[in-house]
XYZ file of C-alpha atoms in Angstrom:
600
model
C 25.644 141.550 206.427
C 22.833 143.227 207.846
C 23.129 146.095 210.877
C 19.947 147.800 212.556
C 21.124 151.566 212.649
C 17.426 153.786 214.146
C 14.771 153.477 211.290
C 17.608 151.922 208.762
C 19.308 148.516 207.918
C 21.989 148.181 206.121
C 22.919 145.970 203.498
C 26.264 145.768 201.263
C 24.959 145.474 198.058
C 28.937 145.073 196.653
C 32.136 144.258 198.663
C 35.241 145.475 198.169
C 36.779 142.701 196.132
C 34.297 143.524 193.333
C 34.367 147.154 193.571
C 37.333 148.647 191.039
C 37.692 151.388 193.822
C 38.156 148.694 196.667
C 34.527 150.135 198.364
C 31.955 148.487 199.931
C 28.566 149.856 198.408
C 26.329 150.373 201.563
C 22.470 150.370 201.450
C 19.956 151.439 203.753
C 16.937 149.760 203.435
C 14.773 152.269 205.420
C 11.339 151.257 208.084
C 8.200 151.673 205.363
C 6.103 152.563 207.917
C 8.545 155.452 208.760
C 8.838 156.264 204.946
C 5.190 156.535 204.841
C 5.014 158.998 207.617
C 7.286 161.136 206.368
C 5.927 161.040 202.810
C 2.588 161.842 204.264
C 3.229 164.592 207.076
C 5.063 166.693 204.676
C 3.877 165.227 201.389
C 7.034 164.478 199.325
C 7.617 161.682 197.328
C 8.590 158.236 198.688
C 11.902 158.215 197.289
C 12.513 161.848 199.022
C 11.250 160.615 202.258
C 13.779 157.373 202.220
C 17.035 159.476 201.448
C 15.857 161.553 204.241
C 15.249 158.615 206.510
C 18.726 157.714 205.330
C 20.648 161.055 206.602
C 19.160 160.135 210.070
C 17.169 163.279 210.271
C 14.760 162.801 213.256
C 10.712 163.587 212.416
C 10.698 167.139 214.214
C 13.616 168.607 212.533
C 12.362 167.511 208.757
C 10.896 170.481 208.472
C 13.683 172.591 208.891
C 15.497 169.803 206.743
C 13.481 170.546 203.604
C 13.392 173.937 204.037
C 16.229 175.867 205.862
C 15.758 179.153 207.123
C 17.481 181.915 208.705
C 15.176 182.614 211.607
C 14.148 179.487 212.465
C 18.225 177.803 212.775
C 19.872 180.659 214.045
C 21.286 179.759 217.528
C 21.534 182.408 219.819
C 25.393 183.953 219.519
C 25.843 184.691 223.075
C 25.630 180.476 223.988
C 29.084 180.592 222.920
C 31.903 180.642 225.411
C 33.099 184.075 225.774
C 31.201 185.543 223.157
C 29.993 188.162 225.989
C 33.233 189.157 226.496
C 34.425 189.574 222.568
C 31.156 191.423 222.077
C 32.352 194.165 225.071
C 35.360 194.642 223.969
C 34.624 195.077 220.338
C 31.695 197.358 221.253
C 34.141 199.446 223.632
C 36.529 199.700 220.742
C 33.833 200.731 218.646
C 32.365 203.576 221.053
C 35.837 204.323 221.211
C 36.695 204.774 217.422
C 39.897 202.831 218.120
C 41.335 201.229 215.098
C 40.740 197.297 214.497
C 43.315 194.890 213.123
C 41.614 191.698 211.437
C 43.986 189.253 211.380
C 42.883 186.108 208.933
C 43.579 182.910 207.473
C 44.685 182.363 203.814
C 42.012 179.985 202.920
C 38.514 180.273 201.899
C 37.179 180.485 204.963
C 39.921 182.856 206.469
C 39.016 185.231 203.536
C 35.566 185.340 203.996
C 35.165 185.434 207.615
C 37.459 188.827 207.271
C 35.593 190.184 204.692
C 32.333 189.627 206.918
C 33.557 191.468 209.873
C 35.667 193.963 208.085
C 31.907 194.943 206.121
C 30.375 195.162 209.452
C 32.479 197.654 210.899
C 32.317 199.701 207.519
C 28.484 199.463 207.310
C 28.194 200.700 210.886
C 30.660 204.119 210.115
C 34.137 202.159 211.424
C 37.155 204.436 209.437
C 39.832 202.253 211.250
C 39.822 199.018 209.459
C 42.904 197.200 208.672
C 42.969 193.477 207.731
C 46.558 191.171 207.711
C 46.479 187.813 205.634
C 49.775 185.912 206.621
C 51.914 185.083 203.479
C 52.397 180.861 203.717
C 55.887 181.245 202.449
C 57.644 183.893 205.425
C 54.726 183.716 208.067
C 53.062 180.441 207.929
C 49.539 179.871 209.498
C 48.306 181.770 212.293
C 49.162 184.784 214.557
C 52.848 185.721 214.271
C 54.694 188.745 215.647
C 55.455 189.955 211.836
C 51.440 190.526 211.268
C 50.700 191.434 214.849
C 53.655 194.282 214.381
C 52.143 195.232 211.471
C 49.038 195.945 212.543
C 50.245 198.082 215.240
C 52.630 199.941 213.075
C 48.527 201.221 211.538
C 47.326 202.268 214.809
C 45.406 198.677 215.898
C 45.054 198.804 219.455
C 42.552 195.972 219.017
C 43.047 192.708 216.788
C 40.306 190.016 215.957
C 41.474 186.854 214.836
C 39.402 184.889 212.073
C 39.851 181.714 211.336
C 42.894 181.509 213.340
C 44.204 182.117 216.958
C 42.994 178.779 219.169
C 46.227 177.364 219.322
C 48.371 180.957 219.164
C 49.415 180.891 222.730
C 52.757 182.443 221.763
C 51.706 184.981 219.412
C 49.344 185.721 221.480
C 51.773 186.126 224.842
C 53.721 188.064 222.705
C 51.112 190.402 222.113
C 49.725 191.347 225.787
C 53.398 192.199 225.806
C 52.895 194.653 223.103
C 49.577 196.265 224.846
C 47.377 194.788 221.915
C 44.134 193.257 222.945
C 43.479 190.316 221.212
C 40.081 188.407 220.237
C 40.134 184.905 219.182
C 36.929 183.869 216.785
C 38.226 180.497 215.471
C 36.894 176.613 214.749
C 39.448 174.681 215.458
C 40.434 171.886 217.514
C 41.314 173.112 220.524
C 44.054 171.754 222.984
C 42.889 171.886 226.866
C 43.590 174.968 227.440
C 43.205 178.389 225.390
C 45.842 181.342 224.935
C 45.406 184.535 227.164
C 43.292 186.168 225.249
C 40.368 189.327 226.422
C 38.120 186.188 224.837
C 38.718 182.939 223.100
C 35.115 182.483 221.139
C 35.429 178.633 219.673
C 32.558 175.786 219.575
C 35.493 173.727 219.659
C 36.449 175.036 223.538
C 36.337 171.791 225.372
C 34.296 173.837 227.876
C 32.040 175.015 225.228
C 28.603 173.492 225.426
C 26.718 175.375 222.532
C 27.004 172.098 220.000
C 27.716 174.330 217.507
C 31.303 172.595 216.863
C 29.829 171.927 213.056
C 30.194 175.746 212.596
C 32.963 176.831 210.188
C 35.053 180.293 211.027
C 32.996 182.209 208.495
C 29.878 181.014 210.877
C 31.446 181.724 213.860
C 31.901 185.797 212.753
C 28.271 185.904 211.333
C 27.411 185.225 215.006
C 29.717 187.821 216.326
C 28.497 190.086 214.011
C 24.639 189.166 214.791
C 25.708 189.306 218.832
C 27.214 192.894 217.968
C 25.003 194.037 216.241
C 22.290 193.179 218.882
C 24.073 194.690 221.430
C 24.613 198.367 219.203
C 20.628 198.480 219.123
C 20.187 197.853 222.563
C 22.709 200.502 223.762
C 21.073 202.609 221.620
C 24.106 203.164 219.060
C 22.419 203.274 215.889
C 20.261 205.794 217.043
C 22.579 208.278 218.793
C 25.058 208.180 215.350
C 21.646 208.348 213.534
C 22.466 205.072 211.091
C 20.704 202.344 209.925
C 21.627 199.129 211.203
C 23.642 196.673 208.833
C 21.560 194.437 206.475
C 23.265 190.972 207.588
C 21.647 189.203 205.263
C 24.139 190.546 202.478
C 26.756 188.456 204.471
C 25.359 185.352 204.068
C 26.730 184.876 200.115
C 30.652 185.191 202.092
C 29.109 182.890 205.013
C 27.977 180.194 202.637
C 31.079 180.017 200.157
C 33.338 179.429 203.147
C 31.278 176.749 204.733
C 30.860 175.102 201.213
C 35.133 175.940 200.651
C 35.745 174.620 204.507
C 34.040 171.282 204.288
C 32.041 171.738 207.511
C 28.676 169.746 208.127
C 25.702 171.246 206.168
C 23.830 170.608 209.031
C 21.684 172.901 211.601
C 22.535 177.056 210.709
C 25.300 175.663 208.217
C 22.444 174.250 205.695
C 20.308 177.768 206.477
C 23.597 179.564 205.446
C 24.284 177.824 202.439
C 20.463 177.913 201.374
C 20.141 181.502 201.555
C 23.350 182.575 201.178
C 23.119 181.737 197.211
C 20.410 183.186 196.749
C 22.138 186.276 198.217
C 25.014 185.371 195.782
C 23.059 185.230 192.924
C 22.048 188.893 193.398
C 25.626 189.876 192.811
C 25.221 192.875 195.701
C 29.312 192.150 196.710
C 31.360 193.686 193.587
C 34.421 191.242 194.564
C 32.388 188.016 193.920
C 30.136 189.547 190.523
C 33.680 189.999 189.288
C 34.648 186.457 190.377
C 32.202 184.998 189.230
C 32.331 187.060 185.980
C 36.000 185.629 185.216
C 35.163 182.434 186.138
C 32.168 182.038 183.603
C 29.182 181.757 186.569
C 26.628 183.158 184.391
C 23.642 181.396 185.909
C 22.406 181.626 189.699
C 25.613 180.145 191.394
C 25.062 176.613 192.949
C 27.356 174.932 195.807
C 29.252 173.084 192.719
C 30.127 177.082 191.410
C 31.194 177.772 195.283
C 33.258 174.628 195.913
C 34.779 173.879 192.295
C 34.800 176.672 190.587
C 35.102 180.471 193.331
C 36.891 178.829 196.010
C 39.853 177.369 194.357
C 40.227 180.700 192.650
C 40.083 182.735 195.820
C 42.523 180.050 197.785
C 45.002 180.372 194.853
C 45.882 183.988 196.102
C 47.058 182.197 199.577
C 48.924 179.387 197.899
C 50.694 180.817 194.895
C 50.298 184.511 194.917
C 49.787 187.222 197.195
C 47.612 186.043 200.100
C 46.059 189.241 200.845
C 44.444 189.618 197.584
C 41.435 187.063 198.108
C 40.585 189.255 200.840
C 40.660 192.643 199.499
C 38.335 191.165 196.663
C 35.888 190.447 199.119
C 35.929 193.571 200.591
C 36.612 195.816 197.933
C 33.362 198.181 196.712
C 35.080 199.227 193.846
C 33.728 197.503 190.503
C 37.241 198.795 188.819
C 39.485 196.934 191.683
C 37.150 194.343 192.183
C 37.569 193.327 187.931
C 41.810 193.583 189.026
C 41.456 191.150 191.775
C 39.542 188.930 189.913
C 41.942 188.535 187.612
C 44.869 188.364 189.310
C 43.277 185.084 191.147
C 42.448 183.736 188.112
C 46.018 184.004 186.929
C 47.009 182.827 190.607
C 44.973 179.763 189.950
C 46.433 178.532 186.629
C 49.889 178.965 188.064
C 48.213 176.665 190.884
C 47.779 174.322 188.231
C 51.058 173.972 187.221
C 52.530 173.272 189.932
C 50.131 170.976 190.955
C 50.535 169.187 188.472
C 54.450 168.587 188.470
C 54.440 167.864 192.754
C 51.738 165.660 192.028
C 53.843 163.815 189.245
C 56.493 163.182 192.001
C 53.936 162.255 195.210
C 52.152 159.858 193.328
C 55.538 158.453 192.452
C 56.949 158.421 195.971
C 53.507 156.767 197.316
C 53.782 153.870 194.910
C 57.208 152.703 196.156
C 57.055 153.438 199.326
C 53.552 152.180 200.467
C 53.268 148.511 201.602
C 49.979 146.694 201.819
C 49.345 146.971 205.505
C 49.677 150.237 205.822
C 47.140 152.499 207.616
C 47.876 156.049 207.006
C 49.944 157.672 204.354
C 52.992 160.230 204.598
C 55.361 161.326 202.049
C 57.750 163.872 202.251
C 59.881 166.342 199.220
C 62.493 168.169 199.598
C 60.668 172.171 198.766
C 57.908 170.858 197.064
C 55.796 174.298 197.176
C 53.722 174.554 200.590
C 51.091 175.833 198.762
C 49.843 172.728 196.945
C 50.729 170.085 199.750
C 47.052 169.847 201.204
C 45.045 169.878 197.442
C 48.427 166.742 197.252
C 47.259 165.460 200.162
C 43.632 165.095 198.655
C 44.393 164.051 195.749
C 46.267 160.985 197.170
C 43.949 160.536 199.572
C 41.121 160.523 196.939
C 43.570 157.099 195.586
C 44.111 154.842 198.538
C 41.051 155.695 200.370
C 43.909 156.303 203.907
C 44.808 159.176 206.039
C 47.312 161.218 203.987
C 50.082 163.772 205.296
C 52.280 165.406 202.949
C 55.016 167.836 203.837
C 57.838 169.857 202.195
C 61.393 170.143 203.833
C 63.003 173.383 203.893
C 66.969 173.855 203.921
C 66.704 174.313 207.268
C 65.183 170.703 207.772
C 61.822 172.255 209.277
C 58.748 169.859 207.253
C 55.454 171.724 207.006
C 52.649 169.859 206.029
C 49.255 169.741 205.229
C 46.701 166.404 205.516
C 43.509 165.202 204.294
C 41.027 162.601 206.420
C 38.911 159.921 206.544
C 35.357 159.962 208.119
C 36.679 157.519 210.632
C 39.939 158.956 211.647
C 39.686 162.420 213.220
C 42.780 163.912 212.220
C 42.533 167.440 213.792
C 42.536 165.604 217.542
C 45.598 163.535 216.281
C 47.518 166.710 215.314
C 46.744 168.857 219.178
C 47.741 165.438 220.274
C 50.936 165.078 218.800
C 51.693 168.852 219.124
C 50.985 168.707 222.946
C 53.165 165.258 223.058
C 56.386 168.061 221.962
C 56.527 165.989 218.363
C 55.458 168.947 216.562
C 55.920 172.219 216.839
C 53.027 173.614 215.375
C 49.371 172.016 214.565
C 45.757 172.222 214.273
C 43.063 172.231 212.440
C 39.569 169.571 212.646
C 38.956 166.224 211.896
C 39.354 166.499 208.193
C 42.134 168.711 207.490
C 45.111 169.499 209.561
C 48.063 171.475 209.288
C 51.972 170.884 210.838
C 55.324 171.762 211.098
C 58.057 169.735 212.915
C 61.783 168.960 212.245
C 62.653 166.583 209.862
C 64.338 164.339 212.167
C 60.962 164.067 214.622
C 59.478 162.574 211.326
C 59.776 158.829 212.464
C 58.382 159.843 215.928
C 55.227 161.157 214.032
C 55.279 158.384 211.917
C 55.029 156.074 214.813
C 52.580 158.295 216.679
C 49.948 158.377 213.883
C 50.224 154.451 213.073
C 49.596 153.899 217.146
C 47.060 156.826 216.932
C 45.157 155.006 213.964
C 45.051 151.663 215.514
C 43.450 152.701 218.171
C 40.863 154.395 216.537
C 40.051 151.541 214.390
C 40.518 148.797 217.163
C 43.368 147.317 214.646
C 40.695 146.453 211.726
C 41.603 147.424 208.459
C 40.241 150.466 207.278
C 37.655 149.792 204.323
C 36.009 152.275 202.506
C 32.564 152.324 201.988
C 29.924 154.084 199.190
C 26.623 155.142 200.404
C 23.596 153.810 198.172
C 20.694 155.626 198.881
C 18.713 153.736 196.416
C 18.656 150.888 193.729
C 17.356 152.473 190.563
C 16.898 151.829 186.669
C 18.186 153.503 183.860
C 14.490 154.394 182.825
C 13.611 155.452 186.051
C 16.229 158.149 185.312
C 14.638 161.635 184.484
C 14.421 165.369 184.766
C 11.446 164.612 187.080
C 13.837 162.538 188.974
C 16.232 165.440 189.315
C 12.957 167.955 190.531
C 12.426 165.692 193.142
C 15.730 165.590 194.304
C 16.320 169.197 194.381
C 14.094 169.510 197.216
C 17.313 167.826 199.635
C 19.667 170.501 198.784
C 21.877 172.389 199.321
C 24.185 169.019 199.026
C 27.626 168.863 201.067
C 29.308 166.825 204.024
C 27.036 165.448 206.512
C 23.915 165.997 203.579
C 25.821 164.381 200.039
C 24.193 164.449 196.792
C 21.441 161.364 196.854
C 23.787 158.265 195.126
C 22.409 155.846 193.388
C 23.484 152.261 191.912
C 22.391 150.970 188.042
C 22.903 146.815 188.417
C 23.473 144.752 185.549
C 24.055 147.789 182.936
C 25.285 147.494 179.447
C 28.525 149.192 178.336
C 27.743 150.039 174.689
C 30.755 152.717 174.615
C 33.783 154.836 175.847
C 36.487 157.158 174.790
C 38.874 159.239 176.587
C 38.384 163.228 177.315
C 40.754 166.092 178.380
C 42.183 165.945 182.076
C 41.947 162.108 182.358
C 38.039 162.302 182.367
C 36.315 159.117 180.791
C 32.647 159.563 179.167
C 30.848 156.386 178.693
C 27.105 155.384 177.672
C 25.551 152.163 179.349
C 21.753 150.811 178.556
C 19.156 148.699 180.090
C 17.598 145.772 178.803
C 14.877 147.812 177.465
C 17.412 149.709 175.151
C 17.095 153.258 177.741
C 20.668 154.359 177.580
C 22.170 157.070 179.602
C 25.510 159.453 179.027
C 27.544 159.069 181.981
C 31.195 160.709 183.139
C 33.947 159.446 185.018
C 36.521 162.243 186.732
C 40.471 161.688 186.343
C 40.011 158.032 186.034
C 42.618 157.435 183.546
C 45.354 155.401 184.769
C 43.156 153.611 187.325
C 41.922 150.078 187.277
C 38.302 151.464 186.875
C 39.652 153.738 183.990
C 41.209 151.000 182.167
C 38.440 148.783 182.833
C 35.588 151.229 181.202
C 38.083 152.185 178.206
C 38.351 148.438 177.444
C 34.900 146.649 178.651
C 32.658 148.290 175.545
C 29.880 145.400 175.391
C 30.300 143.853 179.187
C 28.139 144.619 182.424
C 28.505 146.655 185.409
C 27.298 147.791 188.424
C 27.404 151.559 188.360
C 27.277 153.697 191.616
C 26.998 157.245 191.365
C 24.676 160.999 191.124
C 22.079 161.494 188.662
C 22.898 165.453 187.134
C 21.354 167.860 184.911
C 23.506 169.379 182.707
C 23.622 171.480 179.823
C 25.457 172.274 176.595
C 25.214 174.927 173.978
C 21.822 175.521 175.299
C 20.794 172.057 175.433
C 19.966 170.247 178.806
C 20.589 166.601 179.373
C 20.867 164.031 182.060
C 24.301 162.450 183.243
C 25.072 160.145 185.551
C 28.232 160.662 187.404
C 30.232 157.725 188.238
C 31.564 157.482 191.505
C 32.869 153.731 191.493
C 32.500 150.618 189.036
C 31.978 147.044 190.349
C 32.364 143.714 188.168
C 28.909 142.002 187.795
């Protein structure tokens, strides 16, 4: 089957029948005449030019494709809705030396985006600081009256909230009762209307018209802080209090690990952010992330694997296990004596993580295989205190399986079930969660199209159930959901080579909306296999020519593709996967990294 889709066509190269993983291998087979134009305008390599053609990326903005910068993606702040009216309020508090509550999210991106502002208002003389992270276990996500009292109790006449606050209509009732001012800088799905707030500043506002709805929190607050900052030099601040004005730049490390950790689109500012921003990182100028990255072996200039893999589940473990203010504090800490005790405790945080992980995990995956039927379109499972801080990496994981919409939630002994849930590019779950939430089936929900959160009683759990089946239907028109793998290109084990990998550099930085290049090897040669640590599989496969290549397969134990690879020494497949270099007691070599197997 062959589609038109702009300059592409695509062409399943393997259905899901032969594919181990049930996938449908997808290839674009790209307009030569617009692969030559490319290739020849800005003089890269054919093979560059036709993933490029591939990611849709229209002529004019290649440029800025290939090489992201600051100054020329930065949208203007103030085309966001209400951002005028944050920035005047902030500024007044500011003038005022009134003291500022931050009020975050436990994640990634909640951390960072308060460490972003909070180092603003230090850099620019603010004594009057105070930050609240919610705890997951008493407070749950979001503004609450425990955190909002809490901030008071310090003097906060003023409270920003990061990553959190679009759907808070209660909390943030509740606190114009009080006399607290609140400011909403959040990128979540919004329901039609948005809580009383001095400003509600969220590309997500369904009467927002900036297009900036791929932004992640930690984006939205680098704005605030540019639009801020822009507004203190015209009114002449920095000059009267004889300061310099903030370097922003030295944000951009915290702006680009929580768009990496958030799973946003690297796409317009987001793939500036990420580009510079590790470069920024790799200077180690923020004591909280040098220590990080200390413990957590990042010896080298950090990449967006070190940010995504290796950092953020370390700085997320202090929400889900531990104490959820420490991620936070590390970030904001200029102390290299603190910052070395934060690290730590996260790292400890995040082998605990492990653990229990690892033993809810035992018992989901268990629960899913008896309870799933073949016709099913989404997943949901349900334990009785499974620990709330796992659920969503759950969710993932089991996701990550069947390739469906998964929701996983944990049942108090008060029968309240909060859960966490993990997406499909074709099913936006964010919408479906503000949906069912406005619909009175849950209490509490939010989040984007990806990832959503939710709490509702246990016995509204069929009415969800039903909900999200009707919901899913009619986003798929009743077809059956069918995964498909991206092929960017056909290519041979000998055309596999550090030269290769140069090439290829020149489309990063690599994330959602702009994945690693993958690649398929037909017809190849499995000449060995053995199991690793962690359910890992490492296998070698050759051409006809005799070029073999090392390749890895993650936690594929237990799986039909495992078993298949383990057992298949001396048969053919078709491999489709990213080409990697990696190296090993000083030693670099290539690996290919395989993402799904197919029968020949």
């Amino acid at each position: 089957m062959i589609v038109d889709n702009n300059n592409t066509k695509q062409e399943f190269l393997v259905d899901e029948n032969s594919s181990l993983n049930k996938f449908r291998w997808r290839l674009f087979n790209q307009d030569e005449r617009f692969v030559n134009t490319l290739s020849q305008k800005y003089e890269i390599p054919d093979i560059i030019a036709k993933i490029i053609c591939a990611r849709n990326v229209r002529l004019d903005d290649v440029e800025n494709y290939i090489n992201p910068q600051i100054r020329n993606l930065l949208p203007s702040p103030f085309i966001l809705k209400d951002m005028d009216k944050a920035v005047d309020r902030i500024v007044c508090a500011i003038k005022k030396n009134e003291a500022i509550g931050i009020f975050g999210d436990y994640d990634v991106d909640g951390a960072t985006a308060t460490a972003i502002l909070y180092r603003f208002l230090y850099d620019i003389g603010m004594k009057k600081i105070f930050t609240h992270i919610p705890d997951r276990q008493n407070e749950g996500y979001g503004l609450n009256s425990l955190g909002l009292k809490e901030l008071q109790g310090k003097g906060a006449s003023l409270i920003v909230s990061v990553d959190c606050g679009i759907t808070g209509f209660d909390a943030v009732d509740m606190a114009n009762q009080m006399d607290l001012d609140i400011v909403v800088a959040d990128h979540h799905e919004a329901e039609t209307g948005v809580p009383n707030a001095v400003a509600v500043v969220d590309p997500k506002r369904v009467d927002d018209d900036s297009n900036l709805n791929y932004l992640a929190a930690c984006g939205v607050v680098f704005l605030l802080t540019v639009a801020l900052n822009k507004t203190l030099r015209e009114q002449g601040y920095y000059r009267e209090k004889g300061i310099e004005e903030p370097d922003l730049f030295s944000y951009l490390d915290l702006v680009a690990l929580g768009t990496v950790c958030d799973v946003v689109p690297l796409v317009g500012a987001n793939r500036a952010f990420v580009a510079v921003g590790v470069k920024v990182m790799a200077k180690r100028q923020n004591v909280g992330l040098k220590a990080l990255c200390d413990i957590s072996g990042v010896k080298s200039s950090p990449s967006v694997y070190h940010l995504g893999y290796v950092l953020g589940p370390r700085i997320n473990a202090g929400g889900r296990v531990g104490n959820s203010s420490v991620s936070a504090d590390l970030l904001t800490t200029r102390n290299p004596i603190t910052a070395d005790n934060l690290a730590t405790k996260l790292n400890n945080f995040n082998i605990e993580r492990k653990d229990i992980e690892a033993a809810v995990l035992a018992e989901a995956f268990e629960k899913v295989s008896s309870e799933i039927k073949p016709d099913d379109n989404f997943v949901f499972i349900s334990g009785h205190n499974w620990h709330t801080g796992v659920i969503g990496i759950i969710a993932g994981r089991i996701k990550e399986r069947y390739n469906l919409p998964t929701l996983v939630a944990t049942i108090d002994e008060n029968g309240i079930a909060n859960g966490s849930g993990r997406s499909i590019p074709e099913i936006d779950l964010g919408t479906a969660i503000i949906k069912a939430k406005e619909l009175g089936i849950l209490s509490e929900g939010g989040g984007h199209s990806m990832a959503a959160g939710f709490t509702l009683s246990k016995d509204k759990i069929p009415e969800f159930k039903k909900f999200l089946h009707d919901y899913i239907e009619k986003s798929t028109k009743s077809q059956k959901i069918i995964p498909v793998l991206n092929i960017d290109s056909v290519i041979d084990i000998t055309g596999i080579n550090n030269d290769l990998i140069k090439k290829l550099s020149v489309l990063e930085p690599f994330g959602t909306a702009n994945e690693e290049p993958r690649f398929a090897i037909l017809n190849a040669k499995l000449t060995g296999s053995d199991a690793l640590s962690g359910g890992h599989i490492r296998c070698y496969f050759s051409s006809d020519n005799g070029k073999s290549i090392s390749a890895i397969c993650y936690k594929a134990i237990d799986t039909e593709m495992g078993e298949a690879l383990l057992s298949g020494v001396g048969n053919r497949f078709h491999l489709a996967g990213k080409i990697r270099a990696n190296e090993w007691n000083g030693k670099r070599y290539i690996q290919f990294i395989i993402d799904d197997v197919a029968k020949e």
